[in-house]
Amino acid sequence: MDILTFLLPTVPLLSAVIVTLLSDGPRRRVARTSIGFSVLTLLIAATALAMYLSNPRPVPVSFGINWGTLYLDPLACIMALAVAGISMVVHVYSARYMAEESGYARFFLLLDLMTASILLMVTAGDLITLLVAWHLIGVLLYFLLGHDTRRQAAQRYAFWTLFTYRLGDLPLILAAVLLYQAYDTLSLPLLFERISAAPDVATTFGLPLTSTVALLIALAAFARSAQFPLHTWLPYSMEGPTPVSALMHAGIVNAGGFIINRFAPLLVHAGEVLHLVFAVGLMTAILGSVLMLIQNDIKKALGYSTMGQMGFMFVECGVGAFSLAIYHLIAHGLFKGTLFLGAGGVIGNARKHDGVPPDDVYTFVIERKPIASRMPWVAAAVITVVAPLVVLGVSHWLVGGDFVSRQGAVILLFFGWVTGAQLIFATYRVRAESPWRLMAMIVLSLVIVVAGYTVVAHSFDLFLYPDRALSESIFEAASIPLATFEIIVAILTLAIVVGWLATYYSSANGGADGKNPSGLRLALYSLISREFYVADVYTWLTQAVFGISQRLNVWLRWA
Amino acid sequence: MILTIAALFLPLFPLSMVQNLILSRIRAPFARGALVLLWPQIGVTILQTQQPEIPAFIETWALLSAAFYAVRLLTVRDLAIWAGLFASSAVALTWGLVMQGVDETTLRLFALWFSLPAALLILLTEPISKRLGAAYAGLFAGLVERQPRLALVLTAVMLCAVATPPFPGFFALLNLMLGLDSPGVFGVLGIWLVWSWAAIRLVQGFVTGDGREISAADLGRGGALVYYAVLAVFVVAGLQFTGGNL
């Protein structure tokens, strides 16, 4: 186990060294070497996980100095496997995708270094190692995103990403300094033990240390996972090569969820920070989804979709469902990576297709097919509201009957209900020969997906947090007064149900087609299309700083 | 008086302007590099031999001075001036360690971890000027297309300067911050962020672009290896003397 822990970040690092030595040789040899090492890394990660499952006892591996400790606990094992898997797929895809690009060997070198850094981050057993890996990921991502050095846009947005990442590095460093000053250790397991023993330490300003550090960690996570208003870099990072987009959206951007899970024993003592995480996550999820809807570029739409998904991941953390956030980030990583790597194919198909939707009269008269129809809107509305509620409620009750007592679980079920209902609503909008049959198939699919997800999520929680007391205390820390909670849930439910009913009614009566949009709608549209002016504010601030710098230099004659 | 002389060599604004004025008068890159390397060591020697009483406000002054030069770096395009102002910003932080009462070796090493990359940047102005006419960012962009070795050396030295791990500056800054109070840590973090910002702006001005206007030959393999060897020794020494003791 020790040797595997050591090999996890070392093998991709070795690959980077060999790729550098081979860089003057044939491209195929470079790619094959790098892919070979990435497969080896995946095998090591899988073996490490299997060995942990057979003997669940995490052992820190040290290099003999105060830092440089590696630590394979359940979180590190599962993250290492996910990262190694995604990295291997990206390596294989890049071998052909990047074949015509300049800097082929440099690209594989950077991919290997990035894989090594992420694996170092997930296996870090002390604060310094974590900071080193955290910092390196930002720098390497800059070089990967700006791989095409001739494109100005790629360079500009690579810089945006680096700056946001560096901004996110600072709170994590400050958190590490405060933790070291208070608890006199760099080792993470030892640190968490000492925090549990004495959580009520105060900082220089008299603030509670655990809450202050938890807030700093949350800020670092916000920057790294593109939470509002630190999100502007994410959609524009599409200017980088597609394999980098896949790696970033499938792995790197999830670092926020990882770091929150890593510091779970600390966040247990900072319920108010979890509430902030929930609020920021919710706002990001909503804004990311809204911005995704107005994009006409598939890659940018995927970028905003990732922003929304990251928001949901933080919502999960905010309600105390830490393990679910990890499950979410891995699932999201897999499907988003697939979407990115398939984006080129989708664009190719769209170019071949004429884009003309099938006409009802044509299909009825020429193709002699019955005209497609919809089911009655009242029936669809009732199924929309009731079916997901029943499916989610029953499946969770079967796995763990006491879930209703956890506020976090109720909120997640609430979101599950909204998502399920949204799926059924989308079905209503599809015209079909047999709408009732289509609805039945969709509800059946929902049952299978929800049941499968519930079982996997439950097992995942038991694996990641074998200490049930810690898992329960996270949920407890994230909870709010019951009366407030119930009022919020009631208001949200009412708003969503009324919204659905209004949309169904509007859709059944022809919608807003052909009518002039109101001034308010136009104002809202322009606000969204300018992406809430966040990037404009940053540009203005940047120009102001440059102006000050320039004036100072001129006054002091560059001395 | 002793303190003023020390503040001249461990540069605090406005005394730091003296070093930058002298640098602008010297033409030979080696002499400039040597000056950047030795200047702060003289300051450390003065402090260690004379042991003056240091008032508490010096730490704040040093942070403000370092921040002042960091902000100014953002709009500097000349590599030699950039290196000089960077040295003024980074070496000023040595006062943070002076206030913590650390030993002489730690002080000397801290100054070295930042003055050496600044000196290397100054040395790099010569090969760049020979090839492009001037070591001025944005004048001829696209070094990586036509002169990849030179571009890589410049990028690596710049990463070393702005305290990217595993270069020793990273561990030196962590070591400094572990002994500072929270406002001091905030200050150092802000300065570090601005260094990164300024460094990327400068590197982009040299390295990226189509490189069509550049026709001169690349840096020789031997020359590049010398720079890499210095950086490798620097990393090992940093891990040995600063990183390993954290």
PDB file of C-alpha atoms in Angstrom, chain B residues 19-128:
ATOM      1  CA  GLN B  19      19.582  50.814  -6.235  1.00  0.00           C
ATOM      2  CA  ASN B  20      17.347  51.139  -9.271  1.00  0.00           C
ATOM      3  CA  LEU B  21      19.089  54.347 -10.382  1.00  0.00           C
ATOM      4  CA  ILE B  22      22.500  52.662 -10.096  1.00  0.00           C
ATOM      5  CA  LEU B  23      21.170  49.659 -12.049  1.00  0.00           C
ATOM      6  CA  SER B  24      19.950  51.936 -14.821  1.00  0.00           C
ATOM      7  CA  ARG B  25      23.435  53.494 -15.092  1.00  0.00           C
ATOM      8  CA  ILE B  26      25.298  50.148 -15.429  1.00  0.00           C
ATOM      9  CA  ARG B  27      25.338  48.704 -18.942  1.00  0.00           C
ATOM     10  CA  ALA B  28      27.023  45.299 -18.471  1.00  0.00           C
ATOM     11  CA  PRO B  29      24.405  42.623 -17.574  1.00  0.00           C
ATOM     12  CA  PHE B  30      26.889  40.650 -15.450  1.00  0.00           C
ATOM     13  CA  ALA B  31      27.697  43.705 -13.355  1.00  0.00           C
ATOM     14  CA  ARG B  32      24.000  44.454 -12.960  1.00  0.00           C
ATOM     15  CA  GLY B  33      23.277  40.844 -11.959  1.00  0.00           C
ATOM     16  CA  ALA B  34      26.134  40.906  -9.422  1.00  0.00           C
ATOM     17  CA  LEU B  35      24.830  44.140  -7.955  1.00  0.00           C
ATOM     18  CA  VAL B  36      21.315  42.721  -7.524  1.00  0.00           C
ATOM     19  CA  LEU B  37      22.798  39.626  -5.849  1.00  0.00           C
ATOM     20  CA  LEU B  38      25.214  41.383  -3.502  1.00  0.00           C
ATOM     21  CA  TRP B  39      23.207  44.494  -2.574  1.00  0.00           C
ATOM     22  CA  PRO B  40      20.836  42.820  -0.075  1.00  0.00           C
ATOM     23  CA  GLN B  41      23.647  40.693   1.388  1.00  0.00           C
ATOM     24  CA  ILE B  42      25.396  43.947   2.370  1.00  0.00           C
ATOM     25  CA  GLY B  43      22.193  45.004   4.109  1.00  0.00           C
ATOM     26  CA  VAL B  44      22.038  41.723   6.057  1.00  0.00           C
ATOM     27  CA  THR B  45      25.717  42.076   7.037  1.00  0.00           C
ATOM     28  CA  ILE B  46      25.114  45.604   8.350  1.00  0.00           C
ATOM     29  CA  LEU B  47      22.132  44.461  10.418  1.00  0.00           C
ATOM     30  CA  GLN B  48      23.992  41.456  11.808  1.00  0.00           C
ATOM     31  CA  THR B  49      27.198  43.295  12.706  1.00  0.00           C
ATOM     32  CA  GLN B  50      25.666  46.498  14.042  1.00  0.00           C
ATOM     33  CA  GLN B  51      22.522  44.980  15.648  1.00  0.00           C
ATOM     34  CA  PRO B  52      20.538  48.252  15.598  1.00  0.00           C
ATOM     35  CA  GLU B  53      17.279  48.564  17.488  1.00  0.00           C
ATOM     36  CA  ILE B  54      14.505  48.213  14.929  1.00  0.00           C
ATOM     37  CA  PRO B  55      11.212  50.037  15.528  1.00  0.00           C
ATOM     38  CA  ALA B  56       7.978  48.077  14.950  1.00  0.00           C
ATOM     39  CA  PHE B  57       6.762  50.333  12.143  1.00  0.00           C
ATOM     40  CA  ILE B  58       9.562  49.036   9.876  1.00  0.00           C
ATOM     41  CA  GLU B  59       7.557  45.864   9.185  1.00  0.00           C
ATOM     42  CA  THR B  60       4.569  47.868   7.931  1.00  0.00           C
ATOM     43  CA  TRP B  61       6.862  50.142   5.943  1.00  0.00           C
ATOM     44  CA  ALA B  62       8.516  47.106   4.338  1.00  0.00           C
ATOM     45  CA  LEU B  63       5.163  45.605   3.387  1.00  0.00           C
ATOM     46  CA  LEU B  64       3.956  48.902   1.926  1.00  0.00           C
ATOM     47  CA  SER B  65       7.222  49.337   0.037  1.00  0.00           C
ATOM     48  CA  ALA B  66       6.996  45.796  -1.377  1.00  0.00           C
ATOM     49  CA  ALA B  67       3.345  46.356  -2.360  1.00  0.00           C
ATOM     50  CA  PHE B  68       4.197  49.699  -3.954  1.00  0.00           C
ATOM     51  CA  TYR B  69       6.834  48.126  -6.203  1.00  0.00           C
ATOM     52  CA  ALA B  70       4.597  45.143  -6.944  1.00  0.00           C
ATOM     53  CA  VAL B  71       1.851  47.423  -8.296  1.00  0.00           C
ATOM     54  CA  ARG B  72       4.411  49.334 -10.358  1.00  0.00           C
ATOM     55  CA  LEU B  73       5.617  46.053 -11.927  1.00  0.00           C
ATOM     56  CA  LEU B  74       2.251  45.666 -13.645  1.00  0.00           C
ATOM     57  CA  THR B  75       3.014  48.234 -16.320  1.00  0.00           C
ATOM     58  CA  VAL B  76       6.751  47.718 -16.779  1.00  0.00           C
ATOM     59  CA  ARG B  77       7.652  46.244 -20.180  1.00  0.00           C
ATOM     60  CA  ASP B  78      11.457  46.483 -20.045  1.00  0.00           C
ATOM     61  CA  LEU B  79      12.888  43.239 -18.650  1.00  0.00           C
ATOM     62  CA  ALA B  80      15.899  44.850 -16.931  1.00  0.00           C
ATOM     63  CA  ILE B  81      13.755  47.487 -15.193  1.00  0.00           C
ATOM     64  CA  TRP B  82      11.230  44.794 -14.283  1.00  0.00           C
ATOM     65  CA  ALA B  83      13.955  42.697 -12.640  1.00  0.00           C
ATOM     66  CA  GLY B  84      15.242  45.700 -10.672  1.00  0.00           C
ATOM     67  CA  LEU B  85      11.797  46.721  -9.403  1.00  0.00           C
ATOM     68  CA  PHE B  86      10.983  43.099  -8.599  1.00  0.00           C
ATOM     69  CA  ALA B  87      14.146  42.817  -6.493  1.00  0.00           C
ATOM     70  CA  SER B  88      13.136  46.027  -4.677  1.00  0.00           C
ATOM     71  CA  SER B  89       9.701  44.540  -3.952  1.00  0.00           C
ATOM     72  CA  ALA B  90      10.794  41.042  -2.932  1.00  0.00           C
ATOM     73  CA  VAL B  91      13.919  41.828  -0.918  1.00  0.00           C
ATOM     74  CA  ALA B  92      11.981  44.400   1.141  1.00  0.00           C
ATOM     75  CA  LEU B  93      10.096  41.459   2.647  1.00  0.00           C
ATOM     76  CA  THR B  94      13.344  40.351   4.337  1.00  0.00           C
ATOM     77  CA  TRP B  95      12.459  42.913   7.013  1.00  0.00           C
ATOM     78  CA  GLY B  96       9.541  40.676   8.023  1.00  0.00           C
ATOM     79  CA  LEU B  97      12.053  37.984   8.983  1.00  0.00           C
ATOM     80  CA  VAL B  98      14.359  40.559  10.618  1.00  0.00           C
ATOM     81  CA  MET B  99      11.464  41.539  12.901  1.00  0.00           C
ATOM     82  CA  GLN B 100      10.918  37.863  13.772  1.00  0.00           C
ATOM     83  CA  GLY B 101      14.543  37.678  14.986  1.00  0.00           C
ATOM     84  CA  VAL B 102      15.603  34.761  12.773  1.00  0.00           C
ATOM     85  CA  ASP B 103      19.253  33.760  12.355  1.00  0.00           C
ATOM     86  CA  GLU B 104      21.659  35.278   9.836  1.00  0.00           C
ATOM     87  CA  THR B 105      21.626  32.286   7.453  1.00  0.00           C
ATOM     88  CA  THR B 106      17.848  32.404   7.095  1.00  0.00           C
ATOM     89  CA  LEU B 107      18.032  36.116   6.326  1.00  0.00           C
ATOM     90  CA  ARG B 108      20.789  35.690   3.747  1.00  0.00           C
ATOM     91  CA  LEU B 109      18.977  32.788   2.096  1.00  0.00           C
ATOM     92  CA  PHE B 110      15.671  34.660   1.954  1.00  0.00           C
ATOM     93  CA  ALA B 111      17.351  37.546   0.137  1.00  0.00           C
ATOM     94  CA  LEU B 112      19.156  35.119  -2.160  1.00  0.00           C
ATOM     95  CA  TRP B 113      15.983  33.163  -3.073  1.00  0.00           C
ATOM     96  CA  PHE B 114      14.572  36.348  -4.620  1.00  0.00           C
ATOM     97  CA  SER B 115      17.660  38.218  -5.794  1.00  0.00           C
ATOM     98  CA  LEU B 116      19.060  35.274  -7.777  1.00  0.00           C
ATOM     99  CA  PRO B 117      16.068  34.962 -10.160  1.00  0.00           C
ATOM    100  CA  ALA B 118      16.120  38.751 -10.519  1.00  0.00           C
ATOM    101  CA  ALA B 119      19.813  38.515 -11.457  1.00  0.00           C
ATOM    102  CA  LEU B 120      19.068  35.701 -13.935  1.00  0.00           C
ATOM    103  CA  LEU B 121      16.370  37.854 -15.541  1.00  0.00           C
ATOM    104  CA  ILE B 122      18.913  40.640 -15.933  1.00  0.00           C
ATOM    105  CA  LEU B 123      21.362  38.207 -17.544  1.00  0.00           C
ATOM    106  CA  LEU B 124      18.620  37.124 -19.942  1.00  0.00           C
ATOM    107  CA  THR B 125      18.277  40.671 -21.229  1.00  0.00           C
ATOM    108  CA  GLU B 126      21.504  40.150 -23.193  1.00  0.00           C
ATOM    109  CA  PRO B 127      20.490  37.159 -25.377  1.00  0.00           C
ATOM    110  CA  ILE B 128      17.047  38.690 -25.884  1.00  0.00           C
TER     111      ILE B 128
END
